[in-house]
PDB file of C-alpha atoms and ligand atoms in Angstrom:
ATOM      1  CA  MET A1305     -13.133   7.735   9.690  1.00  0.00           C
ATOM      2  CA  ARG A1306      -9.999   8.372   8.018  1.00  0.00           C
ATOM      3  CA  GLU A1307      -9.414  10.823   5.556  1.00  0.00           C
ATOM      4  CA  PRO A1308      -8.841   9.971   2.148  1.00  0.00           C
ATOM      5  CA  ILE A1309      -5.448  10.647   0.820  1.00  0.00           C
ATOM      6  CA  ILE A1310      -4.564  11.303  -3.027  1.00  0.00           C
ATOM      7  CA  ALA A1311      -0.896  11.545  -3.151  1.00  0.00           C
ATOM      8  CA  GLY A1312       1.034  12.185  -6.540  1.00  0.00           C
ATOM      9  CA  ASN A1313       4.259  10.422  -7.118  1.00  0.00           C
ATOM     10  CA  TRP A1314       5.991  12.911  -9.479  1.00  0.00           C
ATOM     11  CA  LYS A1315       9.065  10.547  -9.910  1.00  0.00           C
ATOM     12  CA  MET A1316      12.054  11.994 -12.120  1.00  0.00           C
ATOM     13  CA  PHE A1317      10.067  14.753 -13.670  1.00  0.00           C
ATOM     14  CA  LYS A1318       9.093  18.407 -14.047  1.00  0.00           C
ATOM     15  CA  THR A1319      11.501  21.578 -13.237  1.00  0.00           C
ATOM     16  CA  VAL A1320      11.209  24.007 -10.958  1.00  0.00           C
ATOM     17  CA  SER A1321       8.848  26.484 -13.314  1.00  0.00           C
ATOM     18  CA  GLU A1322       6.850  23.327 -14.207  1.00  0.00           C
ATOM     19  CA  ALA A1323       6.108  22.569 -10.576  1.00  0.00           C
ATOM     20  CA  GLN A1324       5.209  26.415  -9.992  1.00  0.00           C
ATOM     21  CA  ALA A1325       2.931  26.077 -12.675  1.00  0.00           C
ATOM     22  CA  PHE A1326       0.985  23.001 -11.621  1.00  0.00           C
ATOM     23  CA  ILE A1327       0.571  24.317  -8.265  1.00  0.00           C
ATOM     24  CA  ASN A1328      -1.227  27.876  -9.988  1.00  0.00           C
ATOM     25  CA  GLU A1329      -3.080  25.358 -11.943  1.00  0.00           C
ATOM     26  CA  VAL A1330      -4.397  23.051  -9.205  1.00  0.00           C
ATOM     27  CA  LYS A1331      -4.973  25.748  -6.748  1.00  0.00           C
ATOM     28  CA  GLY A1332      -8.515  25.837  -5.589  1.00  0.00           C
ATOM     29  CA  ARG A1333      -9.256  22.865  -7.505  1.00  0.00           C
ATOM     30  CA  ALA A1334      -7.625  20.067  -6.098  1.00  0.00           C
ATOM     31  CA  GLU A1335      -8.446  21.358  -2.499  1.00  0.00           C
ATOM     32  CA  ILE A1336     -11.804  19.399  -1.104  1.00  0.00           C
ATOM     33  CA  ASP A1337     -12.820  18.993   2.200  1.00  0.00           C
ATOM     34  CA  GLY A1338     -12.460  15.809   3.226  1.00  0.00           C
ATOM     35  CA  VAL A1339      -9.399  14.665   0.994  1.00  0.00           C
ATOM     36  CA  GLU A1340      -5.851  15.265   1.804  1.00  0.00           C
ATOM     37  CA  SER A1341      -3.730  16.151  -1.486  1.00  0.00           C
ATOM     38  CA  VAL A1342       0.375  15.807  -1.835  1.00  0.00           C
ATOM     39  CA  ILE A1343       2.409  16.206  -4.133  1.00  0.00           C
ATOM     40  CA  CYS A1344       5.946  14.029  -3.879  1.00  0.00           C
ATOM     41  CA  ALA A1345       8.268  15.784  -6.107  1.00  0.00           C
ATOM     42  CA  PRO A1346      11.742  15.840  -6.998  1.00  0.00           C
ATOM     43  CA  PHE A1347      14.169  17.468  -4.070  1.00  0.00           C
ATOM     44  CA  THR A1348      15.222  20.298  -6.709  1.00  0.00           C
ATOM     45  CA  ASN A1349      11.465  21.015  -6.850  1.00  0.00           C
ATOM     46  CA  LEU A1350      10.230  21.582  -2.786  1.00  0.00           C
ATOM     47  CA  PRO A1351      11.675  24.390  -1.356  1.00  0.00           C
ATOM     48  CA  ALA A1352       9.212  26.308  -4.648  1.00  0.00           C
ATOM     49  CA  LEU A1353       6.761  23.713  -3.527  1.00  0.00           C
ATOM     50  CA  VAL A1354       6.486  24.819  -0.246  1.00  0.00           C
ATOM     51  CA  GLU A1355       5.935  28.152  -1.046  1.00  0.00           C
ATOM     52  CA  ALA A1356       3.962  27.865  -3.365  1.00  0.00           C
ATOM     53  CA  VAL A1357       1.084  25.733  -1.598  1.00  0.00           C
ATOM     54  CA  LYS A1358       0.934  28.229   1.156  1.00  0.00           C
ATOM     55  CA  GLY A1359      -2.536  29.372   1.821  1.00  0.00           C
ATOM     56  CA  THR A1360      -3.293  26.266   0.498  1.00  0.00           C
ATOM     57  CA  LYS A1361      -4.831  22.961   1.837  1.00  0.00           C
ATOM     58  CA  ILE A1362      -2.004  21.246  -0.837  1.00  0.00           C
ATOM     59  CA  LYS A1363       0.902  19.305   1.489  1.00  0.00           C
ATOM     60  CA  VAL A1364       4.387  18.701  -0.174  1.00  0.00           C
ATOM     61  CA  GLY A1365       6.479  14.928   0.448  1.00  0.00           C
ATOM     62  CA  ALA A1366       9.621  14.141  -1.150  1.00  0.00           C
ATOM     63  CA  GLN A1367      10.711  10.948  -2.613  1.00  0.00           C
ATOM     64  CA  ASN A1368      13.209   9.708  -0.392  1.00  0.00           C
ATOM     65  CA  LEU A1369      15.461  10.537   2.426  1.00  0.00           C
ATOM     66  CA  HIS A1370      18.359   9.053   3.910  1.00  0.00           C
ATOM     67  CA  TRP A1371      18.300   7.811   7.451  1.00  0.00           C
ATOM     68  CA  GLU A1372      21.283   9.743   9.092  1.00  0.00           C
ATOM     69  CA  GLU A1373      20.929  13.489  10.220  1.00  0.00           C
ATOM     70  CA  SER A1374      23.924  14.325   8.043  1.00  0.00           C
ATOM     71  CA  GLY A1375      27.601  12.945   6.980  1.00  0.00           C
ATOM     72  CA  ALA A1376      30.383  11.841   4.170  1.00  0.00           C
ATOM     73  CA  PHE A1377      27.053  10.233   2.136  1.00  0.00           C
ATOM     74  CA  THR A1378      27.467  11.881  -0.966  1.00  0.00           C
ATOM     75  CA  GLY A1379      23.720  12.696  -3.393  1.00  0.00           C
ATOM     76  CA  GLU A1380      21.916  12.014  -0.190  1.00  0.00           C
ATOM     77  CA  ILE A1381      19.319  14.087   1.983  1.00  0.00           C
ATOM     78  CA  SER A1382      18.702  13.467   4.955  1.00  0.00           C
ATOM     79  CA  GLY A1383      15.061  14.029   6.824  1.00  0.00           C
ATOM     80  CA  ALA A1384      16.362  16.862   9.082  1.00  0.00           C
ATOM     81  CA  MET A1385      16.854  18.895   5.498  1.00  0.00           C
ATOM     82  CA  LEU A1386      13.855  18.420   4.341  1.00  0.00           C
ATOM     83  CA  GLU A1387      11.953  19.035   8.251  1.00  0.00           C
ATOM     84  CA  ASP A1388      13.646  22.221   7.033  1.00  0.00           C
ATOM     85  CA  LEU A1389      12.622  22.916   4.261  1.00  0.00           C
ATOM     86  CA  GLY A1390       8.789  22.783   5.507  1.00  0.00           C
ATOM     87  CA  VAL A1391       8.166  19.269   3.367  1.00  0.00           C
ATOM     88  CA  ASN A1392       4.962  16.785   5.538  1.00  0.00           C
ATOM     89  CA  TYR A1393       5.251  13.607   3.889  1.00  0.00           C
ATOM     90  CA  VAL A1394       8.573  10.913   2.747  1.00  0.00           C
ATOM     91  CA  ILE A1395       7.986   8.204   0.129  1.00  0.00           C
ATOM     92  CA  ILE A1396       9.750   5.081   1.186  1.00  0.00           C
ATOM     93  CA  GLY A1397      11.038   2.029   0.087  1.00  0.00           C
ATOM     94  CA  HIS A1398       8.954   2.510  -3.835  1.00  0.00           C
ATOM     95  CA  SER A1399       9.367  -0.733  -5.706  1.00  0.00           C
ATOM     96  CA  GLU A1400      11.938   1.614  -7.928  1.00  0.00           C
ATOM     97  CA  ARG A1401      14.073   2.405  -5.219  1.00  0.00           C
ATOM     98  CA  ARG A1402      13.952  -1.069  -4.435  1.00  0.00           C
ATOM     99  CA  ALA A1403      15.136  -2.520  -7.929  1.00  0.00           C
ATOM    100  CA  TYR A1404      17.618   0.497  -9.043  1.00  0.00           C
ATOM    101  CA  PHE A1405      19.001   1.899  -5.759  1.00  0.00           C
ATOM    102  CA  ALA A1406      19.584  -0.981  -3.480  1.00  0.00           C
ATOM    103  CA  GLU A1407      16.708  -0.214  -0.574  1.00  0.00           C
ATOM    104  CA  THR A1408      16.121  -3.147   1.334  1.00  0.00           C
ATOM    105  CA  ASP A1409      13.716  -3.880   4.183  1.00  0.00           C
ATOM    106  CA  GLU A1410      16.086  -2.819   6.076  1.00  0.00           C
ATOM    107  CA  THR A1411      17.043   0.402   5.158  1.00  0.00           C
ATOM    108  CA  VAL A1412      13.294   1.345   4.750  1.00  0.00           C
ATOM    109  CA  ASN A1413      13.097   0.500   8.201  1.00  0.00           C
ATOM    110  CA  LYS A1414      15.960   2.652   9.121  1.00  0.00           C
ATOM    111  CA  LYS A1415      14.593   5.335   7.368  1.00  0.00           C
ATOM    112  CA  VAL A1416      11.272   5.088   8.819  1.00  0.00           C
ATOM    113  CA  HIS A1417      12.313   5.694  12.056  1.00  0.00           C
ATOM    114  CA  ALA A1418      14.250   9.156  10.658  1.00  0.00           C
ATOM    115  CA  SER A1419      10.916   9.902   9.092  1.00  0.00           C
ATOM    116  CA  PHE A1420       9.756  10.145  12.439  1.00  0.00           C
ATOM    117  CA  LYS A1421      12.557  11.448  14.114  1.00  0.00           C
ATOM    118  CA  TYR A1422      11.988  15.004  11.798  1.00  0.00           C
ATOM    119  CA  ASN A1423       7.972  14.872  11.808  1.00  0.00           C
ATOM    120  CA  LEU A1424       7.709  13.577   8.618  1.00  0.00           C
ATOM    121  CA  THR A1425       4.676  11.645   7.424  1.00  0.00           C
ATOM    122  CA  PRO A1426       5.821   8.213   5.876  1.00  0.00           C
ATOM    123  CA  ILE A1427       4.258   6.854   2.733  1.00  0.00           C
ATOM    124  CA  VAL A1428       5.302   3.073   3.025  1.00  0.00           C
ATOM    125  CA  CYS A1429       5.509   1.509  -0.275  1.00  0.00           C
ATOM    126  CA  VAL A1430       4.996  -2.332  -0.507  1.00  0.00           C
ATOM    127  CA  GLY A1431       3.807  -5.168  -3.498  1.00  0.00           C
ATOM    128  CA  GLU A1432       4.610  -7.800  -5.319  1.00  0.00           C
ATOM    129  CA  LYS A1433       6.322  -9.078  -8.231  1.00  0.00           C
ATOM    130  CA  LEU A1434       4.757 -10.049 -11.167  1.00  0.00           C
ATOM    131  CA  GLU A1435       6.485 -13.928 -10.774  1.00  0.00           C
ATOM    132  CA  GLU A1436       5.505 -13.532  -7.007  1.00  0.00           C
ATOM    133  CA  ARG A1437       1.646 -12.572  -7.897  1.00  0.00           C
ATOM    134  CA  GLU A1438       1.945 -15.695 -10.528  1.00  0.00           C
ATOM    135  CA  ALA A1439       3.359 -18.036  -7.575  1.00  0.00           C
ATOM    136  CA  GLY A1440       0.503 -16.623  -5.198  1.00  0.00           C
ATOM    137  CA  GLN A1441       3.307 -15.227  -2.437  1.00  0.00           C
ATOM    138  CA  THR A1442       1.096 -12.330  -2.943  1.00  0.00           C
ATOM    139  CA  LYS A1443       0.088 -11.829   1.077  1.00  0.00           C
ATOM    140  CA  GLU A1444       3.376 -13.134   2.267  1.00  0.00           C
ATOM    141  CA  VAL A1445       5.457 -10.598   0.128  1.00  0.00           C
ATOM    142  CA  CYS A1446       3.452  -7.781   1.702  1.00  0.00           C
ATOM    143  CA  LYS A1447       2.960  -9.366   5.140  1.00  0.00           C
ATOM    144  CA  LEU A1448       7.163  -9.528   5.082  1.00  0.00           C
ATOM    145  CA  GLN A1449       7.289  -6.047   4.086  1.00  0.00           C
ATOM    146  CA  VAL A1450       4.804  -4.244   6.199  1.00  0.00           C
ATOM    147  CA  ASN A1451       6.628  -6.729   9.207  1.00  0.00           C
ATOM    148  CA  GLU A1452      10.162  -5.275   8.928  1.00  0.00           C
ATOM    149  CA  ALA A1453       8.718  -1.756   8.282  1.00  0.00           C
ATOM    150  CA  PHE A1454       7.113  -1.209  11.473  1.00  0.00           C
ATOM    151  CA  ARG A1455       9.838  -2.563  13.220  1.00  0.00           C
ATOM    152  CA  GLY A1456      10.011  -0.813  16.686  1.00  0.00           C
ATOM    153  CA  LEU A1457       7.570   1.571  15.786  1.00  0.00           C
ATOM    154  CA  SER A1458       5.510   2.762  18.954  1.00  0.00           C
ATOM    155  CA  LYS A1459       1.760   2.290  18.297  1.00  0.00           C
ATOM    156  CA  GLU A1460       1.389   6.161  17.822  1.00  0.00           C
ATOM    157  CA  GLN A1461       3.926   6.465  15.164  1.00  0.00           C
ATOM    158  CA  ALA A1462       2.624   2.871  13.769  1.00  0.00           C
ATOM    159  CA  ALA A1463      -1.148   4.726  13.958  1.00  0.00           C
ATOM    160  CA  GLN A1464       0.699   8.114  11.456  1.00  0.00           C
ATOM    161  CA  VAL A1465       2.269   5.850   8.413  1.00  0.00           C
ATOM    162  CA  VAL A1466       0.456   5.671   5.383  1.00  0.00           C
ATOM    163  CA  VAL A1467       0.999   2.692   3.054  1.00  0.00           C
ATOM    164  CA  ALA A1468       1.117   2.306  -0.527  1.00  0.00           C
ATOM    165  CA  TYR A1469      -0.266  -1.401  -1.173  1.00  0.00           C
ATOM    166  CA  GLU A1470       1.706  -1.470  -5.309  1.00  0.00           C
ATOM    167  CA  PRO A1471       1.619  -4.325  -6.961  1.00  0.00           C
ATOM    168  CA  ILE A1472       5.176  -4.053  -9.191  1.00  0.00           C
ATOM    169  CA  TRP A1473       3.701  -5.221 -12.212  1.00  0.00           C
ATOM    170  CA  ALA A1474       0.456  -2.449 -12.201  1.00  0.00           C
ATOM    171  CA  ILE A1475       3.211   0.578 -12.102  1.00  0.00           C
ATOM    172  CA  GLY A1476       3.015   2.696 -15.025  1.00  0.00           C
ATOM    173  CA  THR A1477       1.841   0.069 -16.998  1.00  0.00           C
ATOM    174  CA  GLY A1478      -1.887   0.203 -17.819  1.00  0.00           C
ATOM    175  CA  LYS A1479      -2.508  -2.691 -16.373  1.00  0.00           C
ATOM    176  CA  SER A1480      -4.402  -1.532 -12.857  1.00  0.00           C
ATOM    177  CA  SER A1481      -4.999  -4.608  -9.939  1.00  0.00           C
ATOM    178  CA  THR A1482      -8.944  -4.770 -10.043  1.00  0.00           C
ATOM    179  CA  ALA A1483     -10.259  -2.853  -6.951  1.00  0.00           C
ATOM    180  CA  GLU A1484     -11.317  -5.970  -5.775  1.00  0.00           C
ATOM    181  CA  ASP A1485      -7.640  -7.692  -5.491  1.00  0.00           C
ATOM    182  CA  ALA A1486      -6.368  -4.547  -4.276  1.00  0.00           C
ATOM    183  CA  ASN A1487      -8.921  -4.356  -1.481  1.00  0.00           C
ATOM    184  CA  GLU A1488      -8.445  -8.258  -0.954  1.00  0.00           C
ATOM    185  CA  VAL A1489      -5.090  -7.424  -0.415  1.00  0.00           C
ATOM    186  CA  ILE A1490      -5.337  -4.109   1.336  1.00  0.00           C
ATOM    187  CA  THR A1491      -7.145  -5.747   4.259  1.00  0.00           C
ATOM    188  CA  TYR A1492      -4.701  -8.386   4.419  1.00  0.00           C
ATOM    189  CA  ILE A1493      -2.277  -5.796   5.337  1.00  0.00           C
ATOM    190  CA  ARG A1494      -4.649  -4.494   8.093  1.00  0.00           C
ATOM    191  CA  GLU A1495      -4.713  -7.585   9.678  1.00  0.00           C
ATOM    192  CA  GLN A1496      -1.096  -7.856   9.684  1.00  0.00           C
ATOM    193  CA  LEU A1497      -0.884  -3.994  11.843  1.00  0.00           C
ATOM    194  CA  ILE A1498      -3.925  -5.615  13.539  1.00  0.00           C
ATOM    195  CA  ALA A1499      -1.370  -8.673  14.836  1.00  0.00           C
ATOM    196  CA  LEU A1500       1.730  -6.302  15.555  1.00  0.00           C
ATOM    197  CA  PHE A1501      -0.123  -3.535  17.178  1.00  0.00           C
ATOM    198  CA  ASP A1502      -3.875  -3.650  18.062  1.00  0.00           C
ATOM    199  CA  VAL A1503      -7.286  -3.144  16.528  1.00  0.00           C
ATOM    200  CA  GLU A1504      -7.057   0.734  17.327  1.00  0.00           C
ATOM    201  CA  THR A1505      -3.802   1.475  15.730  1.00  0.00           C
ATOM    202  CA  ALA A1506      -4.618  -0.885  12.493  1.00  0.00           C
ATOM    203  CA  ASN A1507      -7.697   1.532  11.924  1.00  0.00           C
ATOM    204  CA  HIS A1508      -5.851   4.778  11.878  1.00  0.00           C
ATOM    205  CA  VAL A1509      -2.977   3.462   9.206  1.00  0.00           C
ATOM    206  CA  ARG A1510      -4.278   4.741   5.948  1.00  0.00           C
ATOM    207  CA  ILE A1511      -3.427   2.023   3.073  1.00  0.00           C
ATOM    208  CA  GLN A1512      -3.565   3.187  -0.523  1.00  0.00           C
ATOM    209  CA  TYR A1513      -4.100   1.583  -4.132  1.00  0.00           C
ATOM    210  CA  GLY A1514      -0.888   2.306  -5.906  1.00  0.00           C
ATOM    211  CA  GLY A1515      -0.523   0.851  -9.896  1.00  0.00           C
ATOM    212  CA  SER A1516      -2.152   3.044 -12.874  1.00  0.00           C
ATOM    213  CA  VAL A1517      -4.466   4.785 -10.997  1.00  0.00           C
ATOM    214  CA  LYS A1518      -6.176   7.190 -13.539  1.00  0.00           C
ATOM    215  CA  PRO A1519      -9.761   9.653 -13.291  1.00  0.00           C
ATOM    216  CA  ASN A1520     -11.222   6.978 -15.129  1.00  0.00           C
ATOM    217  CA  ASN A1521     -10.793   4.648 -12.492  1.00  0.00           C
ATOM    218  CA  VAL A1522      -9.885   5.975  -9.055  1.00  0.00           C
ATOM    219  CA  ARG A1523     -14.334   5.893  -7.945  1.00  0.00           C
ATOM    220  CA  GLU A1524     -13.484   2.233  -7.865  1.00  0.00           C
ATOM    221  CA  TYR A1525     -10.545   1.707  -5.875  1.00  0.00           C
ATOM    222  CA  MET A1526     -12.285   4.461  -3.277  1.00  0.00           C
ATOM    223  CA  ASN A1527     -15.466   2.890  -2.882  1.00  0.00           C
ATOM    224  CA  GLN A1528     -13.769  -0.569  -2.070  1.00  0.00           C
ATOM    225  CA  LEU A1529     -13.746  -0.803   2.282  1.00  0.00           C
ATOM    226  CA  SER A1530     -10.591  -1.160   2.552  1.00  0.00           C
ATOM    227  CA  ILE A1531      -9.015   1.709   0.420  1.00  0.00           C
ATOM    228  CA  ASP A1532      -8.188   4.894   1.998  1.00  0.00           C
ATOM    229  CA  GLY A1533      -6.905   6.579  -1.086  1.00  0.00           C
ATOM    230  CA  ALA A1534      -3.854   6.653  -4.105  1.00  0.00           C
ATOM    231  CA  LEU A1535      -0.251   7.103  -4.765  1.00  0.00           C
ATOM    232  CA  VAL A1536      -0.642   8.199  -8.703  1.00  0.00           C
ATOM    233  CA  GLY A1537       2.757   8.546 -10.830  1.00  0.00           C
ATOM    234  CA  GLY A1538       1.820   9.036 -14.345  1.00  0.00           C
ATOM    235  CA  ALA A1539      -1.630  10.375 -13.823  1.00  0.00           C
ATOM    236  CA  SER A1540      -0.755  13.255 -11.294  1.00  0.00           C
ATOM    237  CA  LEU A1541       1.462  14.855 -13.740  1.00  0.00           C
ATOM    238  CA  ASP A1542      -1.200  17.363 -15.703  1.00  0.00           C
ATOM    239  CA  PRO A1543      -3.066  19.527 -13.658  1.00  0.00           C
ATOM    240  CA  ASN A1544      -6.628  18.441 -14.667  1.00  0.00           C
ATOM    241  CA  SER A1545      -6.255  15.001 -14.096  1.00  0.00           C
ATOM    242  CA  PHE A1546      -4.814  15.554 -10.880  1.00  0.00           C
ATOM    243  CA  THR A1547      -7.784  17.319  -9.898  1.00  0.00           C
ATOM    244  CA  GLN A1548     -10.294  14.793 -10.950  1.00  0.00           C
ATOM    245  CA  LEU A1549      -8.387  12.394  -8.726  1.00  0.00           C
ATOM    246  CA  VAL A1550      -8.518  14.213  -5.911  1.00  0.00           C
ATOM    247  CA  GLU A1551     -12.468  14.739  -6.378  1.00  0.00           C
ATOM    248  CA  GLY A1552     -12.552  10.755  -7.454  1.00  0.00           C
ATOM    249  CA  ALA A1553     -11.464  10.462  -3.650  1.00  0.00           C
ATOM    250  CA  LYS A1554     -14.108  12.284  -2.169  1.00  0.00           C
TER     251      LYS A1554
HETATM  252  O1  13P B 898       4.761   3.908  -8.957  1.00  0.00           O
HETATM  253  C1  13P B 898       3.290   4.419  -8.620  1.00  0.00           C
HETATM  254  C2  13P B 898       2.963   5.423  -7.748  1.00  0.00           C
HETATM  255  O2  13P B 898       4.576   5.295  -6.788  1.00  0.00           O
HETATM  256  C3  13P B 898       2.273   4.188  -9.705  1.00  0.00           C
HETATM  257  O3  13P B 898       2.712   4.687 -10.931  1.00  0.00           O
HETATM  258  P1  13P B 898       1.521   5.056 -12.332  1.00  0.00           P
HETATM  259  O4  13P B 898      -0.034   5.637 -11.668  1.00  0.00           O
HETATM  260  O5  13P B 898       2.230   5.912 -13.337  1.00  0.00           O
HETATM  261  O6  13P B 898       1.029   3.696 -12.993  1.00  0.00           O
END
């Protein structure tokens, strides 16, 4: 059985003191047996968050990494640095990074390999733009992104990847994909993983839905057979709302 995973993507929100206050609020609440809860925060918050979640079930993730261990890459953070901090997860290839910071399928793949080198579990984001959706290209776009992201991974590594299917038109818009549509695309993504690896490997991979997930709709997604959790932006910033999302994943 795949353990459901609710991951908050805080994007560029919260100072260190706000992050600490958030963990104090959710401690003992957003911790439910059988559901994994993760907070993916700005780099500046990570040392304080790793400290704050000690003794809890909550895990900490970054939102990006550079694939090299070190070097002349001004402004970048490496997997080695994240591992050293005690970070567990890293989001890779979020559509905002692909759109605003020129990330490509090629750099996404390099980052996925780097995450394994430094014992970080990658949360790999895929998803189509509105024009692609309207042109009936959703599955084709996701297939290409998945194929590229998983290129060169062993079956053991592939099984540990978390995929987040995030249709770009549903992010931060309040216009979420229907649970049935999201389930159909996610089932298709799993079929691609069967083709790339095998049934056993593909059945291990957790695939989340992301895009305007809120406490009031999270259960609809979780009731779908193929959906293993959610990657949540806006609704992960409030401690009560994050707790309700984790409860909804049970
Ligand atoms: O981008 C997202 C998570 O990575 C989704 O953001 P929202 O939940 O704010 O739509």
